[in-house]
Amino acid sequence: MTNRRRGCVVAVAALMLSLSAAAAAPVADRYPGLAAAHLLMRDDAVVSAHAADTRRPMASLTKLMTALLAVESGRDDGEAVTVTAAAARETGTRLGLSAGQRLRFGDLLAATLIGSDNDACHALADALAGSEAAFVARMNARARELGLVHTHYENACGHDASAHVSTARELAALALVAIQQPRILVRTSQPEAAITTLDATPRTFRFGNHNELIGRYPGAIGIKSGTTPAAGRCLVAYAQRDGHAALLVLLDARERWWTATRLLDDALGGNVP
């Protein structure tokens, strides 16, 4: 394990201990009924939590681990990646990539984080590990390294599966690691992006950020949203304002954007102790 990875493990272990301590003396649920599970942090303190240790589907919040492994791999953003047939067959939100197309590694990362495109996500997984199955094994190994004991991945992109689960608390811990990576944070803060293939006849794909807080909520700088039938509307949001930072995880929130705005306003405005 590299010193950088070891440092992340230590940092998250300390975070998980502090969050566990908060769980031992339960933090008040100041926002009952707004989501099936949530966790809200202001600076370094948990200020509200509900069902934060209950395993639930996580939809495309999955892609935070995919992106983390991508940037930790050390692969250069300009490296060419060839889209596999398996990636081209992806379902759900997708760019519409074709097998054999070539794109830059960093552009696939952008499409994964901003557009939440499953074919781009799968192409990254195949490029990094040779197959999605091999990449998922790496995802689960990294989760164990980070002490995410209630998190388990069945796929790289966030499709519903019975054992594909995490918790609000562990997604918060993962997000705190991810936002330390500039290559992740800068992309999740972009309202939109465009990428172009490296083929003889280039094709350009344009996509917007599925996180509707970006460009609309003052101080929002990341990080990922996701929706599936089993998971409902999910969100990990990070915002900074007036010298304070707030991190919010929502799982299955019916009014996701209204709820996120209210909770972030309370945290950044000092309306929670």
XYZ file of C-alpha atoms in Angstrom:
273
model
C 0.000 0.000 0.000
C 1.382 3.444 -0.925
C 1.917 6.114 1.720
C -0.914 8.150 0.189
C -3.346 5.243 0.325
C -2.207 4.410 3.853
C -2.825 8.023 4.847
C -6.357 7.866 3.469
C -7.010 4.652 5.374
C -5.818 6.261 8.620
C -7.894 9.385 8.001
C -11.050 7.427 7.274
C -10.424 5.072 10.209
C -10.286 8.131 12.461
C -13.456 9.480 10.847
C -15.286 6.176 11.259
C -14.274 6.056 14.909
C -15.633 9.556 15.432
C -18.834 8.704 13.584
C -19.160 5.500 15.585
C -18.791 7.492 18.761
C -21.578 9.721 17.546
C -23.672 6.639 16.876
C -23.030 5.353 20.400
C -24.533 8.570 21.724
C -27.131 8.998 18.968
C -27.168 12.258 17.062
C -30.626 13.759 16.863
C -32.675 13.247 13.735
C -33.554 16.889 13.213
C -35.303 16.210 9.917
C -37.672 13.254 10.371
C -39.346 11.817 7.321
C -37.315 13.649 4.685
C -35.385 10.575 3.521
C -35.185 6.874 4.267
C -31.677 7.567 5.564
C -29.501 10.640 5.866
C -26.375 12.027 7.475
C -25.499 15.727 7.700
C -22.104 17.063 8.747
C -21.102 20.647 9.493
C -17.343 21.035 9.339
C -16.085 17.952 11.239
C -19.207 17.187 13.272
C -22.290 15.096 12.524
C -25.271 17.303 13.287
C -28.160 15.111 12.146
C -28.574 11.468 11.233
C -31.344 8.999 10.571
C -30.903 5.276 9.824
C -27.301 6.170 8.976
C -26.061 2.618 9.590
C -28.853 0.835 7.722
C -27.734 -0.883 4.532
C -29.553 0.448 1.500
C -29.153 0.500 -2.302
C -26.952 3.423 -3.378
C -27.655 3.852 -7.108
C -24.964 5.864 -8.919
C -23.320 6.956 -5.675
C -21.472 3.734 -6.513
C -19.504 5.715 -9.074
C -17.647 7.531 -6.275
C -15.689 4.345 -5.616
C -15.198 3.745 -9.337
C -13.818 7.268 -9.716
C -11.638 6.951 -6.619
C -9.984 3.808 -7.970
C -9.581 5.484 -11.348
C -7.630 8.441 -9.954
C -5.702 6.290 -7.480
C -4.545 4.115 -10.389
C -2.225 6.869 -11.528
C -3.454 6.620 -15.117
C -2.994 9.844 -17.064
C -6.100 11.798 -18.108
C -4.793 11.906 -21.688
C -4.356 8.157 -22.027
C -6.458 6.603 -24.799
C -9.038 4.002 -23.785
C -10.836 1.716 -26.226
C -14.506 1.065 -25.469
C -15.222 -2.638 -24.985
C -18.272 -4.465 -26.280
C -19.413 -5.013 -22.679
C -19.256 -1.273 -21.970
C -21.168 -0.475 -25.176
C -23.969 -2.823 -24.065
C -24.559 -0.904 -20.817
C -28.105 0.135 -19.951
C -29.652 3.059 -18.099
C -28.081 6.499 -18.400
C -25.465 6.314 -21.144
C -23.637 8.343 -23.775
C -24.290 5.829 -26.539
C -20.701 4.686 -26.967
C -19.845 2.045 -29.560
C -17.371 -0.798 -29.172
C -13.985 0.178 -30.558
C -14.368 3.918 -30.028
C -11.377 5.561 -28.362
C -11.657 8.256 -25.715
C -9.338 9.921 -23.251
C -9.243 8.409 -19.766
C -10.064 11.785 -18.201
C -13.036 12.276 -20.500
C -14.490 8.925 -19.468
C -14.002 9.974 -15.852
C -15.869 13.221 -16.564
C -18.766 11.368 -18.199
C -18.885 9.002 -15.220
C -19.016 11.748 -12.600
C -20.894 14.535 -14.385
C -23.230 12.750 -16.774
C -23.382 9.563 -14.668
C -23.076 7.611 -17.904
C -22.926 3.872 -17.356
C -21.145 3.034 -20.612
C -18.332 5.469 -19.735
C -18.168 4.048 -16.212
C -17.990 0.474 -17.505
C -15.302 1.444 -20.028
C -13.189 2.812 -17.152
C -13.673 -0.404 -15.166
C -12.617 -2.549 -18.125
C -9.592 -0.345 -18.825
C -8.432 -0.552 -15.218
C -9.008 -4.228 -14.490
C -9.718 -6.030 -17.748
C -13.355 -6.757 -16.882
C -16.104 -5.353 -14.699
C -16.019 -8.437 -12.456
C -12.314 -7.976 -11.761
C -12.848 -4.268 -11.126
C -15.690 -4.934 -8.680
C -13.325 -7.158 -6.704
C -10.993 -4.164 -6.450
C -13.879 -1.957 -5.327
C -14.723 -4.321 -2.496
C -11.074 -4.639 -1.493
C -10.740 -0.842 -1.357
C -13.908 -0.608 0.722
C -12.391 -3.030 3.231
C -9.166 -0.985 3.305
C -11.202 2.095 4.147
C -13.096 0.302 6.911
C -16.425 0.412 5.070
C -17.698 -2.805 6.605
C -21.340 -2.395 5.542
C -20.558 -1.545 1.914
C -20.592 -4.152 -0.845
C -20.469 -3.713 -4.608
C -21.930 -6.006 -7.261
C -21.257 -3.744 -10.248
C -19.201 -0.680 -11.117
C -21.975 1.751 -11.999
C -24.816 1.407 -9.496
C -27.406 -0.933 -10.989
C -29.804 -2.402 -8.447
C -28.718 -5.785 -7.066
C -29.680 -7.495 -3.834
C -26.189 -7.322 -2.312
C -25.207 -3.945 -3.789
C -25.516 -1.782 -0.676
C -23.944 0.838 1.556
C -24.978 3.146 4.398
C -25.308 6.909 4.733
C -22.447 6.925 7.228
C -20.091 4.945 5.015
C -20.983 6.957 1.922
C -20.091 10.084 3.892
C -16.733 8.543 4.778
C -16.108 7.596 1.145
C -17.072 11.090 -0.007
C -14.594 12.666 2.404
C -11.846 10.603 0.778
C -13.068 11.374 -2.756
C -13.163 15.146 -2.273
C -9.477 15.071 -1.353
C -8.845 14.120 -4.979
C -8.770 17.259 -7.170
C -9.463 15.203 -10.295
C -12.765 14.124 -8.761
C -13.813 17.359 -7.083
C -13.132 19.595 -10.078
C -15.287 17.391 -12.290
C -18.209 17.050 -9.885
C -18.324 20.861 -9.622
C -18.869 21.335 -13.387
C -22.449 22.089 -14.518
C -21.813 20.550 -17.936
C -19.083 19.164 -20.150
C -18.311 17.942 -23.659
C -15.923 15.200 -24.752
C -14.734 14.108 -28.202
C -13.575 10.694 -29.348
C -10.065 10.123 -30.685
C -11.294 8.274 -33.758
C -10.595 9.103 -37.400
C -14.110 10.527 -37.584
C -14.439 12.196 -34.165
C -17.753 12.305 -32.374
C -18.564 14.820 -29.640
C -20.789 14.018 -26.667
C -22.300 16.743 -24.468
C -23.835 16.152 -21.063
C -25.041 18.063 -18.020
C -24.483 17.402 -14.341
C -27.266 15.314 -12.815
C -26.578 16.996 -9.468
C -28.986 19.921 -9.799
C -27.338 21.806 -6.928
C -24.308 22.518 -9.121
C -24.562 25.980 -10.615
C -27.763 26.660 -8.686
C -27.017 26.320 -4.968
C -24.537 28.916 -3.615
C -21.335 27.185 -2.571
C -22.137 23.727 -3.976
C -18.958 22.067 -5.277
C -19.898 18.392 -5.618
C -20.279 15.532 -5.428
C -22.777 12.927 -6.923
C -26.444 12.081 -7.350
C -28.127 8.841 -8.368
C -31.537 7.278 -8.879
C -32.763 3.726 -9.402
C -36.101 2.023 -8.709
C -34.786 0.260 -5.595
C -32.601 3.074 -4.253
C -34.924 5.980 -4.949
C -33.444 9.457 -5.251
C -29.986 9.602 -3.665
C -27.418 12.343 -3.209
C -24.030 13.107 -1.729
C -23.657 16.894 -1.629
C -20.726 19.031 -0.537
C -20.860 22.799 -0.142
C -18.765 25.562 1.369
C -19.945 28.999 2.450
C -18.942 31.683 4.946
C -15.985 29.696 6.203
C -17.945 26.504 6.846
C -18.329 23.223 4.965
C -21.300 20.885 4.859
C -21.499 17.293 3.664
C -24.895 15.673 3.185
C -25.891 12.126 2.268
C -29.510 11.423 1.319
C -30.794 7.943 0.500
C -34.275 7.580 -0.966
C -35.341 11.210 -0.568
C -38.619 11.910 -2.327
C -37.987 15.673 -2.543
C -34.219 15.391 -3.007
C -33.340 18.935 -4.103
C -35.691 20.744 -1.731
C -34.481 18.564 1.151
C -30.826 19.088 0.286
C -31.274 22.855 0.054
C -32.984 23.014 3.419
C -30.422 20.873 5.230
C -27.400 22.549 3.660
C -28.849 25.978 4.459
C -29.281 24.972 8.088
C -25.748 23.573 8.338
C -24.037 26.467 6.583
C -26.176 29.075 8.254
C -25.429 27.759 11.719
C -29.042 26.761 12.410
C -27.939 23.404 13.824
C -25.730 23.096 16.916
